[in-house]
Short mmCIF file of C-alpha atoms in Angstrom, two decimals:
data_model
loop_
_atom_site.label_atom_id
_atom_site.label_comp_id
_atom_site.label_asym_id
_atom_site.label_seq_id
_atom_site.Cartn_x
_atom_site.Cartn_y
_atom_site.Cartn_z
CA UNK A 2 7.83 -4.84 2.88
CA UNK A 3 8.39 -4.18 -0.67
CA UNK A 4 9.89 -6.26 -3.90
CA UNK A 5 12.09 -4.94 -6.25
CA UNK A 6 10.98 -5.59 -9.94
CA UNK A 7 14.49 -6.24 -11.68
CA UNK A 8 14.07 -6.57 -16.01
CA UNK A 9 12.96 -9.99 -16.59
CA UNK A 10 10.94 -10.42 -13.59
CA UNK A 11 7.60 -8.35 -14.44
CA UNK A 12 4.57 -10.43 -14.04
CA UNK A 13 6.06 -12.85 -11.74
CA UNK A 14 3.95 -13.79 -9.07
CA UNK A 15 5.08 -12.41 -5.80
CA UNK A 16 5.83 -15.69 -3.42
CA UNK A 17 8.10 -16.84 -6.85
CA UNK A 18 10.41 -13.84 -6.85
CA UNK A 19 13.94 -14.11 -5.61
CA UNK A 20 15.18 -13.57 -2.02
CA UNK A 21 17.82 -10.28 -1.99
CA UNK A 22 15.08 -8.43 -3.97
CA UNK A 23 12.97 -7.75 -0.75
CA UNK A 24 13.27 -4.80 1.55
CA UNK A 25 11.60 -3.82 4.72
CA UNK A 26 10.85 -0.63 6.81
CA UNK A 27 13.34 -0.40 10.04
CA UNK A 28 11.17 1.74 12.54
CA UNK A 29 14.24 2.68 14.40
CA UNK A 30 16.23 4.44 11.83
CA UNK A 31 13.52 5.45 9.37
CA UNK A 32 15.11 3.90 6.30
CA UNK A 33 14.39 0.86 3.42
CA UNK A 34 16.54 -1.79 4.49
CA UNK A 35 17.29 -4.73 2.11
CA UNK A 36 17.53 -8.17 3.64
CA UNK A 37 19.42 -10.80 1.11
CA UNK A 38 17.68 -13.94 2.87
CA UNK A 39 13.55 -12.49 3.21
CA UNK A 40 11.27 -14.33 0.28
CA UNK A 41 7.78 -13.33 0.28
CA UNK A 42 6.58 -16.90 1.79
CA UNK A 43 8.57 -16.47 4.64
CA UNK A 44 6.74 -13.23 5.60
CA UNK A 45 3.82 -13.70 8.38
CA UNK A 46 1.06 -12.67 7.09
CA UNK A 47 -0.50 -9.12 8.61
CA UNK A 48 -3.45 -9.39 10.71
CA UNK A 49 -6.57 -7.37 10.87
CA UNK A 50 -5.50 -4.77 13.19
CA UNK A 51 -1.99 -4.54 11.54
CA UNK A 52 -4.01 -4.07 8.42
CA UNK A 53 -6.19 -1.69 9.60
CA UNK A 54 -3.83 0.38 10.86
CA UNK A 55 -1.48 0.32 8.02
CA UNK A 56 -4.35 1.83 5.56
CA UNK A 57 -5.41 4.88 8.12
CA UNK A 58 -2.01 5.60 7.84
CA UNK A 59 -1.97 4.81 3.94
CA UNK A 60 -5.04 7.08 3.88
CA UNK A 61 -4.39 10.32 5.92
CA UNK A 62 -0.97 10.17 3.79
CA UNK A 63 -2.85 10.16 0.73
CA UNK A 64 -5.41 12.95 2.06
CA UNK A 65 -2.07 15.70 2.74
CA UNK A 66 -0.99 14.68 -0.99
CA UNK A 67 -1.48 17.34 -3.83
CA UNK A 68 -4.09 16.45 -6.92
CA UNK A 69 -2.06 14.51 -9.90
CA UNK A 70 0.40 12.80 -7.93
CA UNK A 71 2.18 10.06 -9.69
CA UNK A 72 3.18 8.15 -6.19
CA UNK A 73 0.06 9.28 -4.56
CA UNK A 74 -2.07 7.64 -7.71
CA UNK A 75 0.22 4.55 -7.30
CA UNK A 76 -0.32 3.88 -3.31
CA UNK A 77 -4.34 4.70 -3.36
CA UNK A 78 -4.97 1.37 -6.07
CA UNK A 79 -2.34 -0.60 -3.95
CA UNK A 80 -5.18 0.04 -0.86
CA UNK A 81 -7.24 -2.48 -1.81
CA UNK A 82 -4.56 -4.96 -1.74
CA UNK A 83 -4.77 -5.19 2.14
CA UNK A 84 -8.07 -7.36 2.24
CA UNK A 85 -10.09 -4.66 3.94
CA UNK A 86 -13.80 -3.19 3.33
CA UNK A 87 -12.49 0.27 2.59
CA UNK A 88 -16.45 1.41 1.89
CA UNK A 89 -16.51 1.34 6.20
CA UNK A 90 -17.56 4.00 8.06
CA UNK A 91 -14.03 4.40 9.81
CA UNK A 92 -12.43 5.29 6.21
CA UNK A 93 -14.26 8.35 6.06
CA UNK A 94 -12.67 11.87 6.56
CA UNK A 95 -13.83 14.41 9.02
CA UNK A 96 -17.09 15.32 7.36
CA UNK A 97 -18.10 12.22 6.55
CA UNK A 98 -17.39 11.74 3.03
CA UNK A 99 -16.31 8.10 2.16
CA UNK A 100 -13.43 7.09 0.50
CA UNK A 101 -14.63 7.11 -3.03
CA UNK A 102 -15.35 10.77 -2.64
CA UNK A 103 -11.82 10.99 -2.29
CA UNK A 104 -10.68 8.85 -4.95
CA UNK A 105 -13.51 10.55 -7.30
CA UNK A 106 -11.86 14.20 -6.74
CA UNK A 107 -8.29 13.09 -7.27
CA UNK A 108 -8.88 10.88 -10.29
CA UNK A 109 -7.29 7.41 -8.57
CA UNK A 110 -9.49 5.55 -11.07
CA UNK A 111 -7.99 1.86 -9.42
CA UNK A 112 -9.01 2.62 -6.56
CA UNK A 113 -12.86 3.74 -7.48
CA UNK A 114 -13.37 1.14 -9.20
CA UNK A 115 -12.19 -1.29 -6.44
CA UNK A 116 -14.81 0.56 -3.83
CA UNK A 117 -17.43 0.66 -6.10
CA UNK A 118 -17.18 -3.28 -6.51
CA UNK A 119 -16.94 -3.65 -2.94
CA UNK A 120 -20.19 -1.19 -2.28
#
């Protein structure tokens, strides 16, 4: 799900933005879909497992990215948004290097400084 941020609307809380602005993912097609009558309160909120799953997806996406990604730079400091201890074991790559090692090398400053709260 995902809120488009029309001129005027910048800094407005999320739950007080206008339905027809909100899109969601349609898993059968593969496409953004916009749906006039979704507002943000009327959206069930994700659970753990939905959450959990969303940011290993978020993450091994962000891993295949190239250094100095605009996009890539944008989704990493969105990460934190999804409630989760990202300093967890199960966040690390293949050798074992946390997150933050990840977030160091690439420069996604949001996002180091939200794991090094956390740790």
């Amino acid at each position: 799900l995902y809120c488009e941020q029309p001129h005027g609307h910048q800094g407005v809380m999320p739950q007080r933005m206008p339905a027809g602005l909100w899109h969601f993912w349609d898993e059968h097609s593969s496409l953004w879909r916009r749906d006039p009558e979704i507002t943000l309160s009327g959206v069930p909120s994700a659970g753990a497992e939905q959450r959990l799953a969303a940011a290993l997806a978020e993450i091994a996406w962000l891993r295949e990215q190239p250094r100095g990604s605009p996009e890539a730079e944008r989704r990493a400091s969105e990460l934190a948004l999804l409630g989760l201890d990202l300093t967890e074991a199960v966040f690390e790559d293949d050798e074992g290097a946390p997150l933050l090692v990840l977030a160091a090398e690439r420069g996604w400053c949001a996002l180091a400084t939200a794991l090094c709260i956390r740790a």
